[in-house]
Amino acid sequence: MTIPGPEISAGELLGPLHVTRAAAVVLDAGGVVIGWSPSAERLLGYPPEEVLGRPAASLVARKAGTQPAPWMHTVGDPGSIRSAALNLRHRDGRILRMATTMCAVAHGPDGPAVVLLAADLEELRSWEAHQAMLRGLVTQSPVWLTIYDTELRVVWANAVVDREMGGPLTPYVGRTVDELFPQGRILTEHHPPTLAGTMLQVLEDGVPVIDLHYLGRVPVAPEYERVWSCSYYRLLDARGEPIGVCEEAVDITERHRAEQRLALLVRAGSTIGTSLDVVRTAAELVEVVVPRFADAVTVDLLPEVLEGMEPSDQGGPRQGLLRVCGGRGAPNTARSAGGTSVAAGEPVEYAFASPQARCLASGRSIVENAPGTPAGHSGTGVHARLFVPLKARGTVMGLVTFLRSRTAVPFDADEHELADELAARTAVCIDNARRYAREYAAAVTLQRSLLPQRLPPQSAVEAAYRYLPADRQVGVGGDWFDVIPLSGTRVGLVVGDVVGHGLRAAATMGRLRTTVRALAQLDLDPDELLTRLAGVAGRGDRDSPDDGVGAEDDEIIGVTCLYAVYDPISRRCSWCSAGHPMPAVVDPATGRVCIAELPSGPPLGLGGATYENAEVELAPGSVLALFTNGLVDSRTGGADVGLHRLVQVLAQHRLPLEKLCDRAMAVLPVGPVNDDAALLLVRTRVLDARQVACWTLPADPSVVAHARTVAAAQLDEWGLPELAFTTELVVSELVTNAIRYASGPVRLRLIRDRALLCEVSDSGHTSPHLRHAAGDEEGGRGLFLVAQTTQRWGTRYTSDGKTIWAEQSLSQAASPQHAAA
């Protein structure tokens, strides 16, 4: 495709006073016109017959009363030229301001004959301005002008190209552009990859290329990279045929570096500080500046910063820093305490007079440049170093060292300021990460202190657990679990999740966990316990002070909980859910894993909640998995995928529970954790029938003696005769109270487990009270005696009545004091 352009005639390339364009007049020695050219006729309007033979002075306009100037007699010798501006009269009477050139051509007897050339004065001045401009482009312009022929070989260049190339361009004439700049590259997108390709495209379609950015080196200074803005357009001859390409180039190295610095700041703003992690923040700084700003970077921090502590604002040199990261290609600029090369994570020490030590002591950046040193000519290979302190809130926390080794370009004043700005931004982000690390550590400590430190041994179940916190950016969560010993060798199993993160979530979790343990000691059924817990959760949110601290990540938006009670004697498990994920149950015989079907109530604290129990009989050795939704939802692509993964692990139920927990955590996908995950695994046990003895007694006072007798006989059979005295006392008091204050049959049960339990059940629902009887009262001392002679006692209620129980330690059987009693 050919791009049309304005036509330029050959005559326009010549001056207006050129003999082929100007009006030519020949005068004899007397000043009479003896020759008149067609151009003179076109310019002044006189045909030859009206001018020839007339004095030339008659064509010159002059003021009235003045004599014509003897201008033709001042021409001089033949060959001399004289120029003047004259007012000539047109045939129609107009006065034309003309530029004239007169030249004497011969001397006759009457004087010299003269040739006069005339042209419009304004046209001549315009043409001369264009000529001056062209001379300036050739000799003075800072714009590179280079002409390439159709084979893309250099044929001409202006003076600035000669200067920038280090001498006359003569040695480079005939070379192609790729030979002139063998290591250059085009920076602008959507262009051919080489300058030769760009020029060929311009030659082919005639479409100019404007502002193409090109990076390269010139022979006179090969160690410096430079950037030019290049434009290309096709050159045509008088016939309109392409004869080559003209290149105009402007050195924009400084502008390009300024744009790069601005882009670097923009990238730093979006990259540095994306995580609240000190080491990661330092690594983000390295990622931003290498290799755009420096060839290598090292970051050294005070140990207390890495530990989340407040750095001390001490004066003088700072020692004992730790190398956080060394950057790509960072040379060894320091030594460890043992004199070896410094690696990431190792301590680093700088000499007292070193620039690093001075930078840390003064809190100001220091630059060391060795400009003009070719790469590889120094011992270290480093030609420019810039040391910048990491300072936030007026306290120095560490040091950043920027190094250049691949180029001899020094750090200039603008880059010095840029490094200060980058370090300042990084220091603020590191300080925020340090402070967050400290607060996060405190929150994690609080959270860990609220979770069980160890599970107490149980006869009812074998238990194992795992807790996986969310990422630090998310904050501590409110997941919890617990295994609570209950009366009658039963055990309470609980898992809960405070939806949300932060200190409020952890504090809420601790409050609810404590409440569950307190309510569990009342031997409440799961549905009743969750109903009371829902009231506590609702009151807790209403009672929280509105102090304006409710940050989004600390907002509590709900609490879910699952509570179960397992009885190893009856093998019955009663459980209830408040919006919590259902537990998984593994059949020990078949290995089949199923998700328990429970009636699920609403999450806690929503008000008006009702909950319903579900009861199931479990085979000995059944495995129960209680978990929070973070185990199956987080990073897994949905609850169904995560639940399927958990079921596959639980199918290996014959493994020890600790290994099952490890495998359940190991199969979680790698990646950011947005929610806490808790897992509680229990394997059910059953008490041997020989450990339990039961009797049903009529509601008759005469059976009290019989109850004492059968209890003592059972203790003899168990090999616990030392506990007979206390047990007979407890049985006597509890059975007597049941007969006196309740109706219906009385049930006596002894359980030999980790302790000796004595239970008396009746159909009454009245609550027994411990009181101190007066000296003259005959009764009222039964429960007081029970409380004084046993470890603990209590009451639990059922749908049929209540059970009063008392527990004795088996160690009392060998106690000398007990024997004496």
PDB file of N, CA, C and O in Angstrom, residues 634-670:
ATOM      1  N   SER A 634     -13.023 -25.829  53.848  1.00  0.00           N
ATOM      2  CA  SER A 634     -11.911 -24.956  53.516  1.00  0.00           C
ATOM      3  C   SER A 634     -11.016 -25.579  52.465  1.00  0.00           C
ATOM      4  O   SER A 634     -10.523 -26.687  52.629  1.00  0.00           O
ATOM      5  N   ARG A 635     -10.842 -24.894  51.335  1.00  0.00           N
ATOM      6  CA  ARG A 635      -9.896 -25.250  50.281  1.00  0.00           C
ATOM      7  C   ARG A 635     -10.247 -26.549  49.559  1.00  0.00           C
ATOM      8  O   ARG A 635      -9.450 -27.053  48.779  1.00  0.00           O
ATOM      9  N   THR A 636     -11.412 -27.133  49.824  1.00  0.00           N
ATOM     10  CA  THR A 636     -11.684 -28.463  49.284  1.00  0.00           C
ATOM     11  C   THR A 636     -12.626 -28.441  48.100  1.00  0.00           C
ATOM     12  O   THR A 636     -12.919 -29.482  47.537  1.00  0.00           O
ATOM     13  N   GLY A 637     -13.119 -27.273  47.728  1.00  0.00           N
ATOM     14  CA  GLY A 637     -14.050 -27.213  46.609  1.00  0.00           C
ATOM     15  C   GLY A 637     -15.461 -27.530  47.011  1.00  0.00           C
ATOM     16  O   GLY A 637     -16.289 -27.874  46.161  1.00  0.00           O
ATOM     17  N   GLY A 638     -15.784 -27.439  48.297  1.00  0.00           N
ATOM     18  CA  GLY A 638     -17.140 -27.688  48.738  1.00  0.00           C
ATOM     19  C   GLY A 638     -17.196 -28.760  49.806  1.00  0.00           C
ATOM     20  O   GLY A 638     -16.291 -29.583  49.959  1.00  0.00           O
ATOM     21  N   ALA A 639     -18.307 -28.737  50.580  1.00  0.00           N
ATOM     22  CA  ALA A 639     -18.444 -29.666  51.697  1.00  0.00           C
ATOM     23  C   ALA A 639     -18.525 -31.116  51.233  1.00  0.00           C
ATOM     24  O   ALA A 639     -18.018 -32.013  51.904  1.00  0.00           O
ATOM     25  N   ASP A 640     -19.147 -31.357  50.083  1.00  0.00           N
ATOM     26  CA  ASP A 640     -19.286 -32.740  49.618  1.00  0.00           C
ATOM     27  C   ASP A 640     -17.924 -33.358  49.309  1.00  0.00           C
ATOM     28  O   ASP A 640     -17.648 -34.513  49.660  1.00  0.00           O
ATOM     29  N   VAL A 641     -17.062 -32.591  48.656  1.00  0.00           N
ATOM     30  CA  VAL A 641     -15.735 -33.102  48.331  1.00  0.00           C
ATOM     31  C   VAL A 641     -14.941 -33.363  49.598  1.00  0.00           C
ATOM     32  O   VAL A 641     -14.289 -34.399  49.762  1.00  0.00           O
ATOM     33  N   GLY A 642     -14.977 -32.394  50.527  1.00  0.00           N
ATOM     34  CA  GLY A 642     -14.232 -32.564  51.774  1.00  0.00           C
ATOM     35  C   GLY A 642     -14.761 -33.705  52.610  1.00  0.00           C
ATOM     36  O   GLY A 642     -13.987 -34.451  53.228  1.00  0.00           O
ATOM     37  N   LEU A 643     -16.080 -33.873  52.637  1.00  0.00           N
ATOM     38  CA  LEU A 643     -16.665 -34.965  53.407  1.00  0.00           C
ATOM     39  C   LEU A 643     -16.300 -36.311  52.799  1.00  0.00           C
ATOM     40  O   LEU A 643     -16.013 -37.273  53.527  1.00  0.00           O
ATOM     41  N   HIS A 644     -16.289 -36.381  51.480  1.00  0.00           N
ATOM     42  CA  HIS A 644     -15.888 -37.634  50.830  1.00  0.00           C
ATOM     43  C   HIS A 644     -14.441 -37.981  51.162  1.00  0.00           C
ATOM     44  O   HIS A 644     -14.108 -39.155  51.395  1.00  0.00           O
ATOM     45  N   ARG A 645     -13.599 -36.975  51.217  1.00  0.00           N
ATOM     46  CA  ARG A 645     -12.184 -37.210  51.549  1.00  0.00           C
ATOM     47  C   ARG A 645     -12.062 -37.727  52.989  1.00  0.00           C
ATOM     48  O   ARG A 645     -11.273 -38.629  53.276  1.00  0.00           O
ATOM     49  N   LEU A 646     -12.831 -37.161  53.894  1.00  0.00           N
ATOM     50  CA  LEU A 646     -12.800 -37.611  55.285  1.00  0.00           C
ATOM     51  C   LEU A 646     -13.316 -39.045  55.404  1.00  0.00           C
ATOM     52  O   LEU A 646     -12.762 -39.852  56.165  1.00  0.00           O
ATOM     53  N   VAL A 647     -14.372 -39.374  54.669  1.00  0.00           N
ATOM     54  CA  VAL A 647     -14.931 -40.731  54.723  1.00  0.00           C
ATOM     55  C   VAL A 647     -13.897 -41.745  54.250  1.00  0.00           C
ATOM     56  O   VAL A 647     -13.767 -42.849  54.821  1.00  0.00           O
ATOM     57  N   GLN A 648     -13.136 -41.410  53.234  1.00  0.00           N
ATOM     58  CA  GLN A 648     -12.104 -42.325  52.737  1.00  0.00           C
ATOM     59  C   GLN A 648     -11.043 -42.582  53.809  1.00  0.00           C
ATOM     60  O   GLN A 648     -10.525 -43.696  53.925  1.00  0.00           O
ATOM     61  N   VAL A 649     -10.713 -41.574  54.575  1.00  0.00           N
ATOM     62  CA  VAL A 649      -9.738 -41.763  55.647  1.00  0.00           C
ATOM     63  C   VAL A 649     -10.327 -42.619  56.756  1.00  0.00           C
ATOM     64  O   VAL A 649      -9.681 -43.538  57.279  1.00  0.00           O
ATOM     65  N   LEU A 650     -11.575 -42.345  57.133  1.00  0.00           N
ATOM     66  CA  LEU A 650     -12.195 -43.079  58.236  1.00  0.00           C
ATOM     67  C   LEU A 650     -12.409 -44.549  57.884  1.00  0.00           C
ATOM     68  O   LEU A 650     -12.553 -45.390  58.799  1.00  0.00           O
ATOM     69  N   ALA A 651     -12.420 -44.880  56.607  1.00  0.00           N
ATOM     70  CA  ALA A 651     -12.564 -46.284  56.224  1.00  0.00           C
ATOM     71  C   ALA A 651     -11.391 -47.121  56.719  1.00  0.00           C
ATOM     72  O   ALA A 651     -11.500 -48.353  56.831  1.00  0.00           O
ATOM     73  N   GLN A 652     -10.285 -46.473  57.056  1.00  0.00           N
ATOM     74  CA  GLN A 652      -9.125 -47.168  57.621  1.00  0.00           C
ATOM     75  C   GLN A 652      -9.223 -47.171  59.152  1.00  0.00           C
ATOM     76  O   GLN A 652      -8.250 -46.907  59.853  1.00  0.00           O
ATOM     77  N   HIS A 653     -10.404 -47.477  59.674  1.00  0.00           N
ATOM     78  CA  HIS A 653     -10.714 -47.285  61.092  1.00  0.00           C
ATOM     79  C   HIS A 653      -9.899 -48.178  62.017  1.00  0.00           C
ATOM     80  O   HIS A 653      -9.816 -47.915  63.225  1.00  0.00           O
ATOM     81  N   ARG A 654      -9.285 -49.233  61.508  1.00  0.00           N
ATOM     82  CA  ARG A 654      -8.517 -50.126  62.377  1.00  0.00           C
ATOM     83  C   ARG A 654      -7.170 -49.532  62.773  1.00  0.00           C
ATOM     84  O   ARG A 654      -6.515 -50.041  63.678  1.00  0.00           O
ATOM     85  N   LEU A 655      -6.777 -48.466  62.101  1.00  0.00           N
ATOM     86  CA  LEU A 655      -5.531 -47.796  62.488  1.00  0.00           C
ATOM     87  C   LEU A 655      -5.689 -47.126  63.845  1.00  0.00           C
ATOM     88  O   LEU A 655      -6.810 -46.811  64.271  1.00  0.00           O
ATOM     89  N   PRO A 656      -4.594 -46.894  64.553  1.00  0.00           N
ATOM     90  CA  PRO A 656      -4.687 -46.105  65.781  1.00  0.00           C
ATOM     91  C   PRO A 656      -5.282 -44.731  65.481  1.00  0.00           C
ATOM     92  O   PRO A 656      -5.092 -44.167  64.408  1.00  0.00           O
ATOM     93  N   LEU A 657      -5.998 -44.200  66.448  1.00  0.00           N
ATOM     94  CA  LEU A 657      -6.673 -42.922  66.233  1.00  0.00           C
ATOM     95  C   LEU A 657      -5.699 -41.797  65.906  1.00  0.00           C
ATOM     96  O   LEU A 657      -6.014 -40.892  65.133  1.00  0.00           O
ATOM     97  N   GLU A 658      -4.525 -41.828  66.506  1.00  0.00           N
ATOM     98  CA  GLU A 658      -3.544 -40.776  66.221  1.00  0.00           C
ATOM     99  C   GLU A 658      -3.156 -40.800  64.741  1.00  0.00           C
ATOM    100  O   GLU A 658      -3.021 -39.753  64.098  1.00  0.00           O
ATOM    101  N   LYS A 659      -2.968 -42.000  64.182  1.00  0.00           N
ATOM    102  CA  LYS A 659      -2.627 -42.090  62.760  1.00  0.00           C
ATOM    103  C   LYS A 659      -3.797 -41.661  61.892  1.00  0.00           C
ATOM    104  O   LYS A 659      -3.620 -41.030  60.829  1.00  0.00           O
ATOM    105  N   LEU A 660      -5.025 -42.002  62.316  1.00  0.00           N
ATOM    106  CA  LEU A 660      -6.185 -41.561  61.563  1.00  0.00           C
ATOM    107  C   LEU A 660      -6.273 -40.042  61.533  1.00  0.00           C
ATOM    108  O   LEU A 660      -6.592 -39.432  60.497  1.00  0.00           O
ATOM    109  N   CYS A 661      -5.984 -39.405  62.655  1.00  0.00           N
ATOM    110  CA  CYS A 661      -5.987 -37.938  62.699  1.00  0.00           C
ATOM    111  C   CYS A 661      -4.937 -37.370  61.748  1.00  0.00           C
ATOM    112  O   CYS A 661      -5.203 -36.415  61.005  1.00  0.00           O
ATOM    113  N   ASP A 662      -3.752 -37.959  61.777  1.00  0.00           N
ATOM    114  CA  ASP A 662      -2.684 -37.473  60.898  1.00  0.00           C
ATOM    115  C   ASP A 662      -3.086 -37.598  59.431  1.00  0.00           C
ATOM    116  O   ASP A 662      -2.849 -36.693  58.617  1.00  0.00           O
ATOM    117  N   ARG A 663      -3.685 -38.710  59.070  1.00  0.00           N
ATOM    118  CA  ARG A 663      -4.063 -38.909  57.675  1.00  0.00           C
ATOM    119  C   ARG A 663      -5.202 -37.975  57.270  1.00  0.00           C
ATOM    120  O   ARG A 663      -5.256 -37.513  56.125  1.00  0.00           O
ATOM    121  N   ALA A 664      -6.111 -37.717  58.199  1.00  0.00           N
ATOM    122  CA  ALA A 664      -7.204 -36.795  57.884  1.00  0.00           C
ATOM    123  C   ALA A 664      -6.670 -35.399  57.592  1.00  0.00           C
ATOM    124  O   ALA A 664      -7.194 -34.689  56.726  1.00  0.00           O
ATOM    125  N   MET A 665      -5.599 -34.996  58.293  1.00  0.00           N
ATOM    126  CA  MET A 665      -5.015 -33.677  58.047  1.00  0.00           C
ATOM    127  C   MET A 665      -4.108 -33.701  56.822  1.00  0.00           C
ATOM    128  O   MET A 665      -3.992 -32.706  56.105  1.00  0.00           O
ATOM    129  N   ALA A 666      -3.470 -34.831  56.577  1.00  0.00           N
ATOM    130  CA  ALA A 666      -2.508 -34.899  55.475  1.00  0.00           C
ATOM    131  C   ALA A 666      -3.184 -34.816  54.116  1.00  0.00           C
ATOM    132  O   ALA A 666      -2.566 -34.361  53.145  1.00  0.00           O
ATOM    133  N   VAL A 667      -4.436 -35.249  54.004  1.00  0.00           N
ATOM    134  CA  VAL A 667      -5.098 -35.245  52.707  1.00  0.00           C
ATOM    135  C   VAL A 667      -5.714 -33.894  52.379  1.00  0.00           C
ATOM    136  O   VAL A 667      -6.241 -33.708  51.273  1.00  0.00           O
ATOM    137  N   LEU A 668      -5.656 -32.943  53.298  1.00  0.00           N
ATOM    138  CA  LEU A 668      -6.190 -31.624  52.993  1.00  0.00           C
ATOM    139  C   LEU A 668      -5.341 -30.975  51.906  1.00  0.00           C
ATOM    140  O   LEU A 668      -4.115 -31.050  51.934  1.00  0.00           O
ATOM    141  N   PRO A 669      -5.966 -30.319  50.928  1.00  0.00           N
ATOM    142  CA  PRO A 669      -5.190 -29.679  49.858  1.00  0.00           C
ATOM    143  C   PRO A 669      -4.289 -28.585  50.422  1.00  0.00           C
ATOM    144  O   PRO A 669      -4.603 -27.934  51.408  1.00  0.00           O
ATOM    145  N   VAL A 670      -3.149 -28.403  49.768  1.00  0.00           N
ATOM    146  CA  VAL A 670      -2.211 -27.359  50.165  1.00  0.00           C
ATOM    147  C   VAL A 670      -2.723 -26.025  49.642  1.00  0.00           C
ATOM    148  O   VAL A 670      -3.182 -25.917  48.517  1.00  0.00           O
TER     149      VAL A 670
END
